[in-house]
Amino acid sequence: MGHPLYIYAAQLLKYIPIGSLSGRLNFFSGLGMSVALANLVALLTGLTGRRWIGWLTASMLAVSHTVWWLSTVAEVYTWSVAGLTAELWMMAILVRRPSWRPLAGLGFVSGLGLCIHNFALLSLPVHFVLAVVLVLRGRLGGWTLAGGAVAWLIGASMYLG
């Protein structure tokens, strides 16, 4: 199965008694892009300390053609972008306040991303290198690498199983 989390989530839409199934699937894509844009606002607000930068950036992206188009067709890409922006947000938190919790969160979200689309594998080496660098610099304990790996396996279990 290619995208198990997306497929299972979309299967739940069959039980909503409003509109056609294809319309609900298209709505689901739009919801994924909404999550991605909200993650972008949170990420940029956290990085810059200025809420207006996050809102302005997400607003400019929200009116672009590709975002509108992807938000209106039943495809997995909007949820992939939602996962990627969540990973970026978790990475920013991990760099600012290194501890096992953000690393485990990053691992879990990255694993869930694999259950949405194998596109999530592209960022996995970056997460690994970041975690190793934080361990080598003494900002994280070595055991946290195992915790992050276990969290990734739990997140990816639907795909791996």
PDB file of C-alpha atoms in Angstrom, residues 22-161:
ATOM      1  CA  SER A  22     -15.232  13.190  -4.393  1.00  0.00           C
ATOM      2  CA  GLY A  23     -16.130  16.588  -2.948  1.00  0.00           C
ATOM      3  CA  ARG A  24     -15.197  15.419   0.548  1.00  0.00           C
ATOM      4  CA  LEU A  25     -11.864  14.075  -0.759  1.00  0.00           C
ATOM      5  CA  ASN A  26     -11.131  17.412  -2.394  1.00  0.00           C
ATOM      6  CA  PHE A  27     -12.071  19.144   0.871  1.00  0.00           C
ATOM      7  CA  PHE A  28      -9.648  16.827   2.670  1.00  0.00           C
ATOM      8  CA  SER A  29      -6.836  18.088   0.427  1.00  0.00           C
ATOM      9  CA  GLY A  30      -7.780  21.657   1.224  1.00  0.00           C
ATOM     10  CA  LEU A  31      -7.727  20.816   4.915  1.00  0.00           C
ATOM     11  CA  GLY A  32      -4.194  19.431   4.515  1.00  0.00           C
ATOM     12  CA  MET A  33      -3.009  22.675   2.946  1.00  0.00           C
ATOM     13  CA  SER A  34      -4.677  24.642   5.731  1.00  0.00           C
ATOM     14  CA  VAL A  35      -2.677  22.633   8.256  1.00  0.00           C
ATOM     15  CA  ALA A  36       0.502  23.256   6.241  1.00  0.00           C
ATOM     16  CA  LEU A  37      -0.111  27.010   6.167  1.00  0.00           C
ATOM     17  CA  ALA A  38      -0.896  27.074   9.903  1.00  0.00           C
ATOM     18  CA  ASN A  39       2.356  25.207  10.561  1.00  0.00           C
ATOM     19  CA  LEU A  40       4.180  27.773   8.436  1.00  0.00           C
ATOM     20  CA  VAL A  41       2.717  30.629  10.483  1.00  0.00           C
ATOM     21  CA  ALA A  42       3.810  28.934  13.711  1.00  0.00           C
ATOM     22  CA  LEU A  43       7.280  28.145  12.343  1.00  0.00           C
ATOM     23  CA  LEU A  44       8.012  31.653  11.086  1.00  0.00           C
ATOM     24  CA  THR A  45       6.494  33.322  14.132  1.00  0.00           C
ATOM     25  CA  GLY A  46       8.694  31.167  16.347  1.00  0.00           C
ATOM     26  CA  LEU A  47      11.821  31.822  14.295  1.00  0.00           C
ATOM     27  CA  THR A  48      11.405  35.578  13.979  1.00  0.00           C
ATOM     28  CA  GLY A  49       9.397  36.429  17.085  1.00  0.00           C
ATOM     29  CA  ARG A  50       7.092  38.467  14.843  1.00  0.00           C
ATOM     30  CA  ARG A  51       3.606  37.141  14.218  1.00  0.00           C
ATOM     31  CA  TRP A  52       3.034  39.390  11.205  1.00  0.00           C
ATOM     32  CA  ILE A  53       5.911  37.751   9.305  1.00  0.00           C
ATOM     33  CA  GLY A  54       4.324  34.327   9.701  1.00  0.00           C
ATOM     34  CA  TRP A  55       0.897  35.564   8.680  1.00  0.00           C
ATOM     35  CA  LEU A  56       2.170  37.583   5.714  1.00  0.00           C
ATOM     36  CA  THR A  57       4.276  34.709   4.374  1.00  0.00           C
ATOM     37  CA  ALA A  58       1.476  32.170   4.722  1.00  0.00           C
ATOM     38  CA  SER A  59      -0.993  34.618   3.154  1.00  0.00           C
ATOM     39  CA  MET A  60       1.242  35.166   0.127  1.00  0.00           C
ATOM     40  CA  LEU A  61       1.671  31.420  -0.300  1.00  0.00           C
ATOM     41  CA  ALA A  62      -2.055  30.811   0.197  1.00  0.00           C
ATOM     42  CA  VAL A  63      -2.956  32.862  -2.864  1.00  0.00           C
ATOM     43  CA  SER A  64      -0.451  31.215  -5.194  1.00  0.00           C
ATOM     44  CA  HIS A  65      -1.761  29.093  -8.057  1.00  0.00           C
ATOM     45  CA  THR A  66      -0.118  25.806  -7.042  1.00  0.00           C
ATOM     46  CA  VAL A  67      -1.466  25.977  -3.501  1.00  0.00           C
ATOM     47  CA  TRP A  68      -4.980  26.656  -4.768  1.00  0.00           C
ATOM     48  CA  TRP A  69      -4.788  23.922  -7.360  1.00  0.00           C
ATOM     49  CA  LEU A  70      -3.416  21.284  -4.970  1.00  0.00           C
ATOM     50  CA  SER A  71      -6.018  22.271  -2.387  1.00  0.00           C
ATOM     51  CA  THR A  72      -8.873  21.482  -4.760  1.00  0.00           C
ATOM     52  CA  VAL A  73      -7.912  18.020  -6.027  1.00  0.00           C
ATOM     53  CA  ALA A  74      -7.880  14.734  -4.121  1.00  0.00           C
ATOM     54  CA  GLU A  75      -4.133  14.233  -3.802  1.00  0.00           C
ATOM     55  CA  VAL A  76      -1.686  13.361  -1.067  1.00  0.00           C
ATOM     56  CA  TYR A  77       0.683  16.285  -1.631  1.00  0.00           C
ATOM     57  CA  THR A  78      -1.050  18.793   0.619  1.00  0.00           C
ATOM     58  CA  TRP A  79      -0.760  16.418   3.550  1.00  0.00           C
ATOM     59  CA  SER A  80       2.878  15.772   2.629  1.00  0.00           C
ATOM     60  CA  VAL A  81       3.521  19.513   2.838  1.00  0.00           C
ATOM     61  CA  ALA A  82       1.644  19.610   6.147  1.00  0.00           C
ATOM     62  CA  GLY A  83       3.993  16.936   7.436  1.00  0.00           C
ATOM     63  CA  LEU A  84       7.077  18.700   6.092  1.00  0.00           C
ATOM     64  CA  THR A  85       6.123  22.018   7.684  1.00  0.00           C
ATOM     65  CA  ALA A  86       5.451  20.211  10.962  1.00  0.00           C
ATOM     66  CA  GLU A  87       8.930  18.647  10.712  1.00  0.00           C
ATOM     67  CA  LEU A  88      10.493  22.057  10.100  1.00  0.00           C
ATOM     68  CA  TRP A  89       8.649  23.459  13.084  1.00  0.00           C
ATOM     69  CA  MET A  90       9.829  20.582  15.277  1.00  0.00           C
ATOM     70  CA  MET A  91      13.403  21.043  14.016  1.00  0.00           C
ATOM     71  CA  ALA A  92      13.316  24.726  14.963  1.00  0.00           C
ATOM     72  CA  ILE A  93      12.104  23.828  18.450  1.00  0.00           C
ATOM     73  CA  LEU A  94      14.803  21.141  18.747  1.00  0.00           C
ATOM     74  CA  VAL A  95      17.587  23.528  17.753  1.00  0.00           C
ATOM     75  CA  ARG A  96      16.416  26.232  20.161  1.00  0.00           C
ATOM     76  CA  ARG A  97      15.675  23.966  23.129  1.00  0.00           C
ATOM     77  CA  PRO A  98      17.392  20.608  22.631  1.00  0.00           C
ATOM     78  CA  SER A  99      15.845  17.813  24.667  1.00  0.00           C
ATOM     79  CA  TRP A 100      14.488  14.357  24.093  1.00  0.00           C
ATOM     80  CA  ARG A 101      10.872  15.565  23.709  1.00  0.00           C
ATOM     81  CA  PRO A 102      11.352  17.664  20.539  1.00  0.00           C
ATOM     82  CA  LEU A 103      13.586  14.958  19.078  1.00  0.00           C
ATOM     83  CA  ALA A 104      10.969  12.299  19.772  1.00  0.00           C
ATOM     84  CA  GLY A 105       8.299  14.584  18.330  1.00  0.00           C
ATOM     85  CA  LEU A 106      10.383  15.155  15.224  1.00  0.00           C
ATOM     86  CA  GLY A 107      10.945  11.427  14.844  1.00  0.00           C
ATOM     87  CA  PHE A 108       7.258  10.656  15.277  1.00  0.00           C
ATOM     88  CA  VAL A 109       6.090  13.334  12.827  1.00  0.00           C
ATOM     89  CA  SER A 110       8.709  12.202  10.304  1.00  0.00           C
ATOM     90  CA  GLY A 111       7.531   8.608  10.671  1.00  0.00           C
ATOM     91  CA  LEU A 112       3.926   9.682  10.157  1.00  0.00           C
ATOM     92  CA  GLY A 113       5.099  11.536   7.060  1.00  0.00           C
ATOM     93  CA  LEU A 114       6.308   8.252   5.610  1.00  0.00           C
ATOM     94  CA  CYS A 115       2.804   6.869   6.119  1.00  0.00           C
ATOM     95  CA  ILE A 116       1.488   9.732   4.021  1.00  0.00           C
ATOM     96  CA  HIS A 117       4.092   9.676   1.223  1.00  0.00           C
ATOM     97  CA  ASN A 118       7.635   8.393   0.811  1.00  0.00           C
ATOM     98  CA  PHE A 119       8.602  12.010   0.081  1.00  0.00           C
ATOM     99  CA  ALA A 120       9.187  12.180   3.845  1.00  0.00           C
ATOM    100  CA  LEU A 121      12.303  10.035   3.438  1.00  0.00           C
ATOM    101  CA  LEU A 122      14.075  12.981   1.789  1.00  0.00           C
ATOM    102  CA  SER A 123      14.274  14.926   5.044  1.00  0.00           C
ATOM    103  CA  LEU A 124      15.216  11.946   7.215  1.00  0.00           C
ATOM    104  CA  PRO A 125      19.007  12.278   6.690  1.00  0.00           C
ATOM    105  CA  VAL A 126      18.791  15.943   7.697  1.00  0.00           C
ATOM    106  CA  HIS A 127      17.020  15.015  10.941  1.00  0.00           C
ATOM    107  CA  PHE A 128      19.601  12.327  11.652  1.00  0.00           C
ATOM    108  CA  VAL A 129      22.566  14.649  11.048  1.00  0.00           C
ATOM    109  CA  LEU A 130      20.990  17.366  13.199  1.00  0.00           C
ATOM    110  CA  ALA A 131      20.469  14.927  16.066  1.00  0.00           C
ATOM    111  CA  VAL A 132      24.025  13.572  15.796  1.00  0.00           C
ATOM    112  CA  VAL A 133      25.476  17.099  15.741  1.00  0.00           C
ATOM    113  CA  LEU A 134      23.478  18.016  18.849  1.00  0.00           C
ATOM    114  CA  VAL A 135      24.769  14.885  20.589  1.00  0.00           C
ATOM    115  CA  LEU A 136      28.376  15.558  19.534  1.00  0.00           C
ATOM    116  CA  ARG A 137      28.140  19.132  20.824  1.00  0.00           C
ATOM    117  CA  GLY A 138      26.828  17.882  24.146  1.00  0.00           C
ATOM    118  CA  ARG A 139      23.424  19.492  23.795  1.00  0.00           C
ATOM    119  CA  LEU A 140      21.644  16.106  23.776  1.00  0.00           C
ATOM    120  CA  GLY A 141      22.441  12.836  25.493  1.00  0.00           C
ATOM    121  CA  GLY A 142      23.430   9.926  23.278  1.00  0.00           C
ATOM    122  CA  TRP A 143      20.433   7.897  24.442  1.00  0.00           C
ATOM    123  CA  THR A 144      18.114  10.441  22.814  1.00  0.00           C
ATOM    124  CA  LEU A 145      19.141   9.114  19.388  1.00  0.00           C
ATOM    125  CA  ALA A 146      17.578   5.781  20.296  1.00  0.00           C
ATOM    126  CA  GLY A 147      14.478   7.571  21.578  1.00  0.00           C
ATOM    127  CA  GLY A 148      14.157   9.501  18.341  1.00  0.00           C
ATOM    128  CA  ALA A 149      14.570   6.307  16.322  1.00  0.00           C
ATOM    129  CA  VAL A 150      11.901   4.517  18.363  1.00  0.00           C
ATOM    130  CA  ALA A 151       9.538   7.476  17.927  1.00  0.00           C
ATOM    131  CA  TRP A 152      10.170   7.365  14.163  1.00  0.00           C
ATOM    132  CA  LEU A 153       9.430   3.628  14.085  1.00  0.00           C
ATOM    133  CA  ILE A 154       6.186   4.169  15.995  1.00  0.00           C
ATOM    134  CA  GLY A 155       5.146   6.942  13.586  1.00  0.00           C
ATOM    135  CA  ALA A 156       6.093   4.871  10.542  1.00  0.00           C
ATOM    136  CA  SER A 157       4.644   1.608  11.858  1.00  0.00           C
ATOM    137  CA  MET A 158       1.538   1.803   9.692  1.00  0.00           C
ATOM    138  CA  TYR A 159       3.718   1.893   6.591  1.00  0.00           C
ATOM    139  CA  LEU A 160       6.403  -0.496   7.811  1.00  0.00           C
ATOM    140  CA  GLY A 161       3.847  -3.066   8.993  1.00  0.00           C
TER     141      GLY A 161
END
